[in-house]
């Protein structure tokens, strides 16, 4: 087997917080068909994976099989929506990453006679066909490798054929490690990988590791026996547990608005920033004592989560299955947890990293005076890719849920407004739309809107034309959280953006509008004037203090040409506006 003579770095993922897709890398000829949910790492340790220099490479005999031998549609009984966990390799930019795959959506096919099982060999390479496992006399199953499973047409009359081959982790005298075929000592190699199968669970027989690295893997190899730096070990494919079904909202539900507030941890300081997001809250006469909440997960925003009211009025959440995230092809669970924040040294600095431990349940205590349900200080609700431990996609630290009644209210005025002139000739406005009234109480975002005014005219709202903005109809009142899908009207949490396709616009205003309690009330209009060389925020309040900062946060007394932050402190708060000079 060939070995790469350069050092390959393996990053072992030990904790994950988010998932992304679409990595199409490996030796250039593997540019098509990759699907991998790459974890963004919180903590990782790095080890060199390299055979000692000058050591003769082990080479397998030339593998057999052609593209016609690839199994694309195995015959038998297919079991879907299974949970796959393994430890897999993939190549990203010349580095060899080791990914702890949890909650992967998987399947297998069992032949009618039970003598064969067909599976996808490598979770970080989802293209191609299946490999076959053959039943043995002792009831186990064996994958006789190499087995061809992928054929890529290179477009020039040639093809790249890929096999799944069992490789064994080998540690050399100098401490270097590498995967290579297991030498039987007689000129032959052991390339059989054994599996067990029972109660619907298909598991690799050898689940041992060395320093977190699988001792054997199903590796992608080419026609010369070279490892293409993709592979999976410690493979387990199992059905969902009994009772793992997404919550279903009863038909006789009664809903009201609610708000979730939670803490985001600043990795550089360890401090907590409070973030709020709207929820739907529902109760049902047919399920007394049950509470349903929608909008908790950003990953699965339409999925309802079920809680229960305790004897003391508190709200209790337990671990529950949320369903499949179709983007990342992963099963997700809501998992109560407790967290700590630890200082981790790295590169001469310290970073503050949250660590989560699974809890049986989390109770949010009820405060009747404020209509809030509040967790304990170090409690968290997480969205996890694993049902057995916290491997989180999302985390909501120290959550507080506030119920919102339907009442008339004057909304808080928009803040942090800024106008930017695009190099394409249109004007962009960004601003913050707070889901609160002038007294700081939460309001129903489903009844919150904003209006735009142009040129100092406070009587005629700007019309967002259906054709220009790709809308079903003309709009003047833009709902909180609205996105038109082409980024000319967009939002993220409380941040909102829109474009005006008239380069002559230099004065633009925005106003909050609330339609609750049977009334419509509006805030003051916040005007932003872009004239001459700068942008100035014009509000009803007289500025008490004006300061300028550059984009590195340094105070600037006399801003020169460039982009600066103008911080205007007024009698009722702070307005921040980007200044272009």
CSV table of C-alpha atoms in Angstrom, one decimal, residues 142-462:
chain,number,residue,atom,x,y,z
A,142,UNK,CA,-18.2,-10.7,7.6
A,143,UNK,CA,-17.3,-8.1,5.0
A,144,UNK,CA,-14.8,-9.7,2.7
A,145,UNK,CA,-12.8,-6.8,1.4
A,146,UNK,CA,-11.7,-5.1,-0.9
A,147,UNK,CA,-15.2,-4.6,-2.3
A,148,UNK,CA,-15.8,-2.1,-5.1
A,149,UNK,CA,-18.5,0.4,-4.4
A,150,UNK,CA,-17.8,3.6,-6.3
A,151,UNK,CA,-17.2,4.5,-10.0
A,152,UNK,CA,-16.5,8.1,-11.0
A,153,UNK,CA,-16.5,9.1,-14.7
A,154,UNK,CA,-13.6,11.6,-15.1
A,155,UNK,CA,-15.1,13.0,-18.3
A,156,UNK,CA,-12.0,12.2,-20.3
A,157,UNK,CA,-12.7,8.5,-21.1
A,158,UNK,CA,-11.2,7.3,-17.8
A,159,UNK,CA,-12.8,6.2,-14.6
A,160,UNK,CA,-11.8,6.2,-11.0
A,161,UNK,CA,-12.8,3.0,-9.2
A,162,UNK,CA,-12.9,2.9,-5.4
A,163,UNK,CA,-13.0,-0.1,-3.1
A,164,UNK,CA,-13.8,-0.4,0.6
A,165,UNK,CA,-10.9,-2.2,2.3
A,166,UNK,CA,-10.3,-3.2,5.9
A,167,UNK,CA,-7.1,-1.5,7.2
A,168,UNK,CA,-5.5,-1.9,10.7
A,169,UNK,CA,-4.0,0.9,12.8
A,170,UNK,CA,-0.3,0.3,13.2
A,171,UNK,CA,2.0,2.1,15.7
A,172,UNK,CA,5.7,2.1,14.9
A,173,UNK,CA,8.7,2.1,17.3
A,174,UNK,CA,9.1,5.9,16.9
A,175,UNK,CA,5.5,6.5,17.9
A,176,UNK,CA,4.3,7.3,14.4
A,177,UNK,CA,1.0,5.7,13.4
A,178,UNK,CA,-0.7,4.7,10.1
A,179,UNK,CA,-3.4,2.5,8.7
A,180,UNK,CA,-2.3,-0.4,6.6
A,181,UNK,CA,-3.4,-3.9,5.7
A,182,UNK,CA,-2.9,-6.5,8.5
A,183,UNK,CA,0.0,-8.7,7.5
A,184,UNK,CA,-0.6,-12.4,8.3
A,185,UNK,CA,3.2,-13.1,8.1
A,186,UNK,CA,2.9,-15.5,5.2
A,187,UNK,CA,2.6,-13.0,2.4
A,188,UNK,CA,-1.1,-12.7,2.8
A,189,UNK,CA,-3.3,-10.1,4.5
A,190,UNK,CA,-6.3,-10.2,6.7
A,191,UNK,CA,-8.8,-7.9,5.1
A,192,UNK,CA,-12.0,-9.4,6.6
A,193,UNK,CA,-14.1,-7.1,8.9
A,194,UNK,CA,-16.5,-8.9,11.3
A,195,UNK,CA,-19.9,-7.6,12.4
A,196,UNK,CA,-22.5,-8.7,14.9
A,197,UNK,CA,-26.2,-8.4,14.2
A,198,UNK,CA,-29.1,-8.8,16.7
A,199,UNK,CA,-32.3,-7.0,17.7
A,200,UNK,CA,-31.9,-4.8,14.6
A,201,UNK,CA,-28.4,-3.6,15.7
A,202,UNK,CA,-25.5,-4.0,13.3
A,203,UNK,CA,-22.2,-3.4,15.0
A,204,UNK,CA,-18.6,-3.7,14.0
A,205,UNK,CA,-17.1,-6.5,16.2
A,206,UNK,CA,-13.9,-4.7,16.9
A,207,UNK,CA,-14.9,-1.4,18.5
A,208,UNK,CA,-11.6,-0.8,20.3
A,209,UNK,CA,-9.6,2.4,19.9
A,210,UNK,CA,-6.1,3.6,20.5
A,211,UNK,CA,-5.9,7.2,21.7
A,212,UNK,CA,-9.4,7.7,20.3
A,213,UNK,CA,-8.4,6.3,16.9
A,214,UNK,CA,-10.3,3.2,15.6
A,215,UNK,CA,-8.1,0.1,15.5
A,216,UNK,CA,-9.6,-1.0,12.3
A,217,UNK,CA,-11.5,0.9,9.6
A,218,UNK,CA,-13.3,0.4,6.3
A,219,UNK,CA,-11.1,2.6,4.1
A,220,UNK,CA,-11.5,4.0,0.7
A,221,UNK,CA,-8.8,2.6,-1.5
A,222,UNK,CA,-8.0,2.9,-5.2
A,223,UNK,CA,-7.0,0.3,-7.9
A,224,UNK,CA,-3.4,0.4,-6.5
A,225,UNK,CA,-4.4,-0.2,-2.9
A,226,UNK,CA,-3.7,3.4,-1.9
A,227,UNK,CA,-5.8,4.9,0.9
A,228,UNK,CA,-7.8,7.9,-0.3
A,229,UNK,CA,-8.1,9.3,3.3
A,230,UNK,CA,-11.7,8.5,3.9
A,231,UNK,CA,-12.8,5.7,6.2
A,232,UNK,CA,-15.1,4.6,9.0
A,233,UNK,CA,-14.5,2.5,12.2
A,234,UNK,CA,-16.4,1.7,15.4
A,235,UNK,CA,-19.5,1.4,13.2
A,236,UNK,CA,-22.9,0.9,14.9
A,237,UNK,CA,-26.3,1.1,13.1
A,238,UNK,CA,-29.4,0.7,15.2
A,239,UNK,CA,-33.1,1.4,15.2
A,240,UNK,CA,-34.5,4.3,17.2
A,241,UNK,CA,-35.5,3.5,20.8
A,242,UNK,CA,-39.1,2.7,21.5
A,243,UNK,CA,-41.0,5.9,22.1
A,244,UNK,CA,-38.6,8.0,20.0
A,245,UNK,CA,-41.3,9.8,18.1
A,246,UNK,CA,-41.7,13.6,17.6
A,247,UNK,CA,-44.3,15.3,19.7
A,248,UNK,CA,-47.6,15.9,17.9
A,249,UNK,CA,-49.7,18.9,18.9
A,250,UNK,CA,-53.3,17.9,19.9
A,251,UNK,CA,-56.0,19.2,17.7
A,252,UNK,CA,-57.9,21.0,20.5
A,253,UNK,CA,-55.0,23.2,21.3
A,254,UNK,CA,-55.2,26.8,22.5
A,255,UNK,CA,-52.1,28.9,21.6
A,256,UNK,CA,-50.6,32.1,22.8
A,257,UNK,CA,-47.3,33.9,22.1
A,258,UNK,CA,-44.2,33.5,24.3
A,259,UNK,CA,-40.6,34.6,24.3
A,260,UNK,CA,-37.5,32.5,25.1
A,261,UNK,CA,-34.5,34.4,26.6
A,262,UNK,CA,-31.2,32.5,27.0
A,263,UNK,CA,-27.5,33.2,27.3
A,264,UNK,CA,-24.8,33.0,24.6
A,265,UNK,CA,-21.4,32.5,26.0
A,266,UNK,CA,-18.6,34.9,24.8
A,267,UNK,CA,-15.6,32.6,24.2
A,268,UNK,CA,-13.1,35.4,24.7
A,269,UNK,CA,-14.4,36.7,28.0
A,270,UNK,CA,-16.7,33.9,29.4
A,271,UNK,CA,-19.4,36.5,29.8
A,272,UNK,CA,-23.1,35.9,28.9
A,273,UNK,CA,-25.1,37.8,26.3
A,274,UNK,CA,-28.8,37.5,26.6
A,275,UNK,CA,-30.7,36.6,23.4
A,276,UNK,CA,-34.4,36.5,22.9
A,277,UNK,CA,-36.5,34.7,20.3
A,278,UNK,CA,-40.3,34.2,19.8
A,279,UNK,CA,-42.0,31.0,20.7
A,280,UNK,CA,-45.5,29.5,20.2
A,281,UNK,CA,-47.1,28.2,23.5
A,282,UNK,CA,-50.0,25.7,23.4
A,283,UNK,CA,-52.1,23.8,26.0
A,284,UNK,CA,-54.9,21.3,25.4
A,285,UNK,CA,-58.0,20.3,27.3
A,286,UNK,CA,-57.4,16.7,26.1
A,287,UNK,CA,-54.0,16.6,27.7
A,288,UNK,CA,-54.2,18.5,31.0
A,289,UNK,CA,-50.9,19.3,32.5
A,290,UNK,CA,-49.1,19.2,29.1
A,291,UNK,CA,-47.5,22.2,27.5
A,292,UNK,CA,-46.3,22.4,23.9
A,293,UNK,CA,-43.7,24.8,22.7
A,294,UNK,CA,-42.7,25.6,19.0
A,295,UNK,CA,-39.8,27.6,17.8
A,296,UNK,CA,-37.3,26.4,20.4
A,297,UNK,CA,-34.9,24.9,17.9
A,298,UNK,CA,-33.5,27.0,15.0
A,299,UNK,CA,-32.6,23.8,13.3
A,300,UNK,CA,-36.1,22.4,13.4
A,301,UNK,CA,-38.2,25.6,14.0
A,302,UNK,CA,-41.6,24.0,13.2
A,303,UNK,CA,-41.2,21.0,15.5
A,304,UNK,CA,-43.3,21.1,18.8
A,305,UNK,CA,-41.5,20.2,22.0
A,306,UNK,CA,-43.6,18.8,24.9
A,307,UNK,CA,-43.3,19.8,28.5
A,308,UNK,CA,-45.3,19.0,31.6
A,309,UNK,CA,-46.5,21.2,34.5
A,310,UNK,CA,-45.3,20.0,37.9
A,311,UNK,CA,-47.3,20.2,41.1
A,312,UNK,CA,-45.7,23.5,42.1
A,313,UNK,CA,-46.5,25.0,38.7
A,314,UNK,CA,-43.0,24.6,37.3
A,315,UNK,CA,-42.5,23.5,33.7
A,316,UNK,CA,-40.6,20.3,33.2
A,317,UNK,CA,-38.7,19.3,30.1
A,318,UNK,CA,-37.4,15.7,29.6
A,319,UNK,CA,-35.2,14.2,26.8
A,320,UNK,CA,-37.3,13.7,23.7
A,321,UNK,CA,-36.9,12.9,20.0
A,322,UNK,CA,-37.3,15.9,17.7
A,323,UNK,CA,-37.0,14.1,14.3
A,324,UNK,CA,-34.6,14.2,11.3
A,325,UNK,CA,-32.8,17.4,10.2
A,326,UNK,CA,-33.2,16.9,6.5
A,327,UNK,CA,-30.3,19.3,5.7
A,328,UNK,CA,-27.6,17.4,7.6
A,329,UNK,CA,-29.4,14.0,7.6
A,330,UNK,CA,-29.1,13.6,11.3
A,331,UNK,CA,-31.5,12.5,14.1
A,332,UNK,CA,-31.9,15.2,16.8
A,333,UNK,CA,-33.0,15.1,20.4
A,334,UNK,CA,-34.0,17.8,22.9
A,335,UNK,CA,-31.8,17.1,25.9
A,336,UNK,CA,-31.8,18.8,29.3
A,337,UNK,CA,-28.4,19.5,30.6
A,338,UNK,CA,-26.3,21.3,33.2
A,339,UNK,CA,-23.3,23.3,32.1
A,340,UNK,CA,-20.1,24.8,33.3
A,341,UNK,CA,-17.8,27.3,31.5
A,342,UNK,CA,-14.1,26.4,31.5
A,343,UNK,CA,-11.1,28.5,30.6
A,344,UNK,CA,-9.1,26.6,28.0
A,345,UNK,CA,-5.6,27.9,27.1
A,346,UNK,CA,-4.8,28.1,23.4
A,347,UNK,CA,-2.0,29.9,21.5
A,348,UNK,CA,-1.1,32.1,24.5
A,349,UNK,CA,-4.7,33.1,25.1
A,350,UNK,CA,-7.6,31.7,27.1
A,351,UNK,CA,-10.9,30.7,25.6
A,352,UNK,CA,-14.0,30.0,27.6
A,353,UNK,CA,-15.8,26.9,26.5
A,354,UNK,CA,-19.1,25.5,27.8
A,355,UNK,CA,-19.3,21.9,28.8
A,356,UNK,CA,-22.6,20.1,29.1
A,357,UNK,CA,-23.7,17.1,31.1
A,358,UNK,CA,-26.9,15.3,30.3
A,359,UNK,CA,-29.7,15.7,33.0
A,360,UNK,CA,-32.8,13.5,33.5
A,361,UNK,CA,-35.0,16.6,33.4
A,362,UNK,CA,-35.0,20.4,33.7
A,363,UNK,CA,-37.6,22.3,35.7
A,364,UNK,CA,-38.3,26.0,35.0
A,365,UNK,CA,-39.8,27.6,38.1
A,366,UNK,CA,-42.9,29.7,37.6
A,367,UNK,CA,-43.2,33.3,38.7
A,368,UNK,CA,-46.9,34.3,38.5
A,369,UNK,CA,-46.2,38.0,38.9
A,370,UNK,CA,-44.0,38.2,35.7
A,371,UNK,CA,-45.6,35.2,33.9
A,372,UNK,CA,-42.1,33.6,33.5
A,373,UNK,CA,-40.7,30.1,33.7
A,374,UNK,CA,-37.0,30.3,34.8
A,375,UNK,CA,-34.4,27.6,34.8
A,376,UNK,CA,-31.7,27.1,37.5
A,377,UNK,CA,-28.6,29.2,36.9
A,378,UNK,CA,-26.5,26.5,35.2
A,379,UNK,CA,-29.4,24.7,33.5
A,380,UNK,CA,-29.6,24.4,29.7
A,381,UNK,CA,-31.8,23.0,27.0
A,382,UNK,CA,-29.7,21.5,24.1
A,383,UNK,CA,-30.4,20.0,20.7
A,384,UNK,CA,-28.2,17.0,20.6
A,385,UNK,CA,-27.1,14.6,17.8
A,386,UNK,CA,-26.9,11.8,20.3
A,387,UNK,CA,-29.5,10.2,22.5
A,388,UNK,CA,-27.0,9.1,25.1
A,389,UNK,CA,-24.9,12.2,25.7
A,390,UNK,CA,-24.8,15.9,24.8
A,391,UNK,CA,-23.3,16.3,21.4
A,392,UNK,CA,-25.1,19.6,20.7
A,393,UNK,CA,-26.1,21.4,17.6
A,394,UNK,CA,-27.7,24.2,19.6
A,395,UNK,CA,-27.7,25.2,23.3
A,396,UNK,CA,-29.9,27.5,25.2
A,397,UNK,CA,-28.2,28.4,28.5
A,398,UNK,CA,-30.2,29.4,31.6
A,399,UNK,CA,-33.4,29.6,29.6
A,400,UNK,CA,-36.4,31.8,30.6
A,401,UNK,CA,-39.8,31.5,28.9
A,402,UNK,CA,-42.1,34.5,29.2
A,403,UNK,CA,-45.8,34.3,28.4
A,404,UNK,CA,-47.2,37.2,26.4
A,405,UNK,CA,-50.8,38.3,26.7
A,406,UNK,CA,-52.8,39.9,23.9
A,407,UNK,CA,-52.8,43.6,24.9
A,408,UNK,CA,-52.4,47.0,23.3
A,409,UNK,CA,-48.9,48.4,23.5
A,410,UNK,CA,-46.7,51.0,22.0
A,411,UNK,CA,-43.6,49.3,20.6
A,412,UNK,CA,-40.1,50.4,21.3
A,413,UNK,CA,-38.6,52.4,18.5
A,414,UNK,CA,-36.1,50.8,16.2
A,415,UNK,CA,-32.4,51.3,17.1
A,416,UNK,CA,-28.9,51.0,15.7
A,417,UNK,CA,-30.1,52.3,12.3
A,418,UNK,CA,-27.6,52.7,9.5
A,419,UNK,CA,-27.7,53.5,5.8
A,420,UNK,CA,-25.1,52.1,3.5
A,421,UNK,CA,-24.6,53.0,-0.2
A,422,UNK,CA,-23.9,49.9,-2.2
A,423,UNK,CA,-21.3,50.0,-5.0
A,424,UNK,CA,-24.1,48.7,-7.2
A,425,UNK,CA,-26.0,51.9,-6.8
A,426,UNK,CA,-28.7,51.0,-4.3
A,427,UNK,CA,-29.1,52.0,-0.6
A,428,UNK,CA,-29.2,49.4,2.2
A,429,UNK,CA,-30.7,50.1,5.6
A,430,UNK,CA,-30.1,47.9,8.7
A,431,UNK,CA,-31.6,48.4,12.1
A,432,UNK,CA,-32.6,46.5,15.3
A,433,UNK,CA,-36.3,45.8,15.9
A,434,UNK,CA,-36.8,45.0,19.6
A,435,UNK,CA,-39.7,42.7,20.5
A,436,UNK,CA,-40.6,44.9,23.4
A,437,UNK,CA,-42.8,47.8,24.2
A,438,UNK,CA,-41.7,51.2,25.5
A,439,UNK,CA,-41.7,49.8,29.1
A,440,UNK,CA,-39.4,47.0,28.2
A,441,UNK,CA,-42.0,44.2,28.3
A,442,UNK,CA,-42.1,41.6,25.6
A,443,UNK,CA,-44.8,41.8,22.9
A,444,UNK,CA,-46.1,39.3,20.4
A,445,UNK,CA,-43.7,39.3,17.4
A,446,UNK,CA,-46.5,37.9,15.3
A,447,UNK,CA,-48.2,41.3,15.6
A,448,UNK,CA,-45.0,43.4,15.2
A,449,UNK,CA,-44.2,45.2,12.0
A,450,UNK,CA,-42.0,48.0,10.7
A,451,UNK,CA,-42.7,50.8,8.2
A,452,UNK,CA,-40.3,52.7,6.1
A,453,UNK,CA,-40.4,56.4,5.1
A,454,UNK,CA,-38.4,58.3,2.5
A,455,UNK,CA,-37.2,61.9,2.2
A,456,UNK,CA,-38.6,63.2,5.5
A,457,UNK,CA,-42.2,62.5,4.6
A,458,UNK,CA,-43.8,61.1,7.8
A,459,UNK,CA,-47.3,60.6,6.3
A,460,UNK,CA,-46.7,58.3,3.3
A,461,UNK,CA,-45.0,54.9,4.0
A,462,UNK,CA,-42.7,53.5,1.4
